[in-house]
CSV table of C-alpha atoms in Angstrom, one decimal:
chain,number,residue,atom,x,y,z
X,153,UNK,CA,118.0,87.7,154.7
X,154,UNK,CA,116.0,90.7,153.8
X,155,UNK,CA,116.6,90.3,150.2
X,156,UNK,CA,115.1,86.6,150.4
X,157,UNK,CA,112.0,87.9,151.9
X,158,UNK,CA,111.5,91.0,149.3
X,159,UNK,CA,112.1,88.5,146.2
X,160,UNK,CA,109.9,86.2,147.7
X,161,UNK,CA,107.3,88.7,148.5
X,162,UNK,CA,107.5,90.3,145.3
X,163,UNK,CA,106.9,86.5,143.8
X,164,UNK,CA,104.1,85.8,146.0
X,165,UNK,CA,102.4,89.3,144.8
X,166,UNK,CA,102.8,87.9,141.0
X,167,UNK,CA,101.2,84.9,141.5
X,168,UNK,CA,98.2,86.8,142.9
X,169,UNK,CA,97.6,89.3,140.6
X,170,UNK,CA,95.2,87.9,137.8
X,171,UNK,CA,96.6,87.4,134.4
X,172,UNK,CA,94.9,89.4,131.9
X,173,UNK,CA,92.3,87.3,130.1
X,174,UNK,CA,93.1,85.9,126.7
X,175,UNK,CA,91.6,87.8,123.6
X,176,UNK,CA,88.5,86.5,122.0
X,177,UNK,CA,89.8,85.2,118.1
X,178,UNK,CA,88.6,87.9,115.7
X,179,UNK,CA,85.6,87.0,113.8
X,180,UNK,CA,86.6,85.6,109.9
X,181,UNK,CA,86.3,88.6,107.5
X,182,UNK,CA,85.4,86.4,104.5
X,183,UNK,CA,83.5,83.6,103.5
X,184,UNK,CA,83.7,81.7,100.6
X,185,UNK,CA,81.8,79.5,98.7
X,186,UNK,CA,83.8,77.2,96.5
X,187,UNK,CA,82.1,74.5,93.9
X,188,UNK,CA,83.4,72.7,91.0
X,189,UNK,CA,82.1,71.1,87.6
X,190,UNK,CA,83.9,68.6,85.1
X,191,UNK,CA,85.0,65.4,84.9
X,192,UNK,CA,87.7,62.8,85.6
X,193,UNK,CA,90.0,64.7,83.5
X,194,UNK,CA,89.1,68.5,83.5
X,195,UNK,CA,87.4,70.8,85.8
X,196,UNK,CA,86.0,74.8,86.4
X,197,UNK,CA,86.3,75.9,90.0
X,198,UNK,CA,84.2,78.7,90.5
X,199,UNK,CA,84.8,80.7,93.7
X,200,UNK,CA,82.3,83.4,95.5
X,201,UNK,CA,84.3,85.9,97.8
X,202,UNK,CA,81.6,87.6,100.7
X,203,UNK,CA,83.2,90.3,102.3
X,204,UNK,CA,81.5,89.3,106.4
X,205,UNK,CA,83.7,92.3,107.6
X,206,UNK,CA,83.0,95.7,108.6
X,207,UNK,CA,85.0,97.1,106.4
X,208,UNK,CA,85.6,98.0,102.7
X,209,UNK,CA,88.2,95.3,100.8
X,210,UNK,CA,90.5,97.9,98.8
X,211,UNK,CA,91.6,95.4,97.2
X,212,UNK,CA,92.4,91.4,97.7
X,213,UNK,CA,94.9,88.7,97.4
X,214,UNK,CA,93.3,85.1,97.6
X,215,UNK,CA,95.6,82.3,98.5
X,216,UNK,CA,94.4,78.6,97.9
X,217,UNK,CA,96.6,75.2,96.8
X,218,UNK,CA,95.1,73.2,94.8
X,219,UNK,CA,95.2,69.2,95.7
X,220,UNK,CA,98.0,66.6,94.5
X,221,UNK,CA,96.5,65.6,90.8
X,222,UNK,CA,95.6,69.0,89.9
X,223,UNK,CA,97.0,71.6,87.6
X,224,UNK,CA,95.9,75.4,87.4
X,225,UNK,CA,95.4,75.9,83.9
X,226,UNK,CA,93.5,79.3,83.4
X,227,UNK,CA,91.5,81.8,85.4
X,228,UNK,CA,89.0,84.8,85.2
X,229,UNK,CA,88.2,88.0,87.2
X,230,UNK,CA,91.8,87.8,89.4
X,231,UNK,CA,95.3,88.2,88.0
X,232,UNK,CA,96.4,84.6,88.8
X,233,UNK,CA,99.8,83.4,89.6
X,234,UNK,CA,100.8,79.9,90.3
X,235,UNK,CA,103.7,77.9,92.4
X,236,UNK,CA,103.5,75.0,91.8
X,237,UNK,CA,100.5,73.8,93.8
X,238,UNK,CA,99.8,77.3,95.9
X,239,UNK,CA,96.9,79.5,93.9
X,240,UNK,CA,97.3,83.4,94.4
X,241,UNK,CA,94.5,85.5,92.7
X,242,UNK,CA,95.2,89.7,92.9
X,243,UNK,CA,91.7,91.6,92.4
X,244,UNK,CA,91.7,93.6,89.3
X,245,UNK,CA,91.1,97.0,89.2
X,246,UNK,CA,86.8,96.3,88.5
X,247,UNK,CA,86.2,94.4,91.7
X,248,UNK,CA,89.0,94.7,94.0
X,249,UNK,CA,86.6,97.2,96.3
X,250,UNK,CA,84.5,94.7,98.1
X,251,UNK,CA,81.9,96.2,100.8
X,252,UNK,CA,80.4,94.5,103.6
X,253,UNK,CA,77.8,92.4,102.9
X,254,UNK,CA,78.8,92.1,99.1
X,255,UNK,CA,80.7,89.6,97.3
X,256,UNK,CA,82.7,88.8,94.3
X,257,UNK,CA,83.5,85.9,91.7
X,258,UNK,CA,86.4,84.3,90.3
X,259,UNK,CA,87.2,81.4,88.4
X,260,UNK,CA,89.2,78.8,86.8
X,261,UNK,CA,90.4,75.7,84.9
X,262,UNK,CA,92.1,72.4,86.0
X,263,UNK,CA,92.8,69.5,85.0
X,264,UNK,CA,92.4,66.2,86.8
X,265,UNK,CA,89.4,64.8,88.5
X,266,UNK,CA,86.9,66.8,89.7
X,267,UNK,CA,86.2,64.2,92.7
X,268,UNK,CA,89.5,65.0,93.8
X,269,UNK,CA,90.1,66.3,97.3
X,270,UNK,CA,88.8,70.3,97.8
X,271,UNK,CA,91.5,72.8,99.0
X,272,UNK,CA,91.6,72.9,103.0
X,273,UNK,CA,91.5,76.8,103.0
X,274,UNK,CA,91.3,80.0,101.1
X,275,UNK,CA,92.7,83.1,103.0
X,276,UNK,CA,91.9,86.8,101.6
X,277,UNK,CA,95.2,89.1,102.4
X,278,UNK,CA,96.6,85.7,104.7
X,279,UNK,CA,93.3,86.2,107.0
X,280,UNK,CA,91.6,82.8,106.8
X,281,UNK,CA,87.8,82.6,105.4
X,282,UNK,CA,85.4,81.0,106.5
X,283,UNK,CA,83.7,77.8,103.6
X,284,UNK,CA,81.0,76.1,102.5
């Protein structure tokens, strides 16, 4: 009986004690702006990186997918690599430092339509940005 009444207790005590509360979500480290030119055929993405961090980017990795209809053809100012429809761009070594406050540009080519549905997100090293 007395170990019915110390479990029990020791339950009761865990209820009482207030959880600890639940962490606030970190604050987005990057925003970017993302716009695109062309036609129904062809188009140039052009993509603005803003560091909204406290800290220096040594270095970046950006990961978008581009839409069903669309085809990565080229970029600019990233080492791009390309499954399938998943975008990855590696900073080179002129703008892969990135301080607060300051941003950076990168580009490329696609075809299909330009009125074609945006990506949904662009993440810089797999933390998710914030967009236009």
């Amino acid at each position: 009986m007395n170990r019915f009444y110390a479990v029990t207790g020791a339950l009761a005590a865990a209820l009482l004690i207030p959880a600890a509360p639940a962490a606030a979500a970190e604050p987005a480290v990057c925003h970017v702006r993302y716009q695109t030119y062309g036609d129904s055929l062809n188009f140039t993405g052009d993509i603005v990186i803003t560091n909204t961090g406290k800290a220096i980017l040594y270095g970046w990795t950006l990961k978008f997918s581009l839409s069903a209809g669309h085809t990565f053809r080229n970029g600019w100012e990233a080492k791009f690599v390309v499954i399938g429809q998943d975008v990855t761009g590696y900073s080179l070594e002129h703008n892969g430092e990135v301080a607060p406050g300051k941003s950076v540009w990168v580009g490329f080519n696609a075809s299909g339509d330009v009125k074609g549905p945006r990506p949904v997100e662009f993440r810089i090293n797999d933390q998710l940005c914030t967009t236009n």
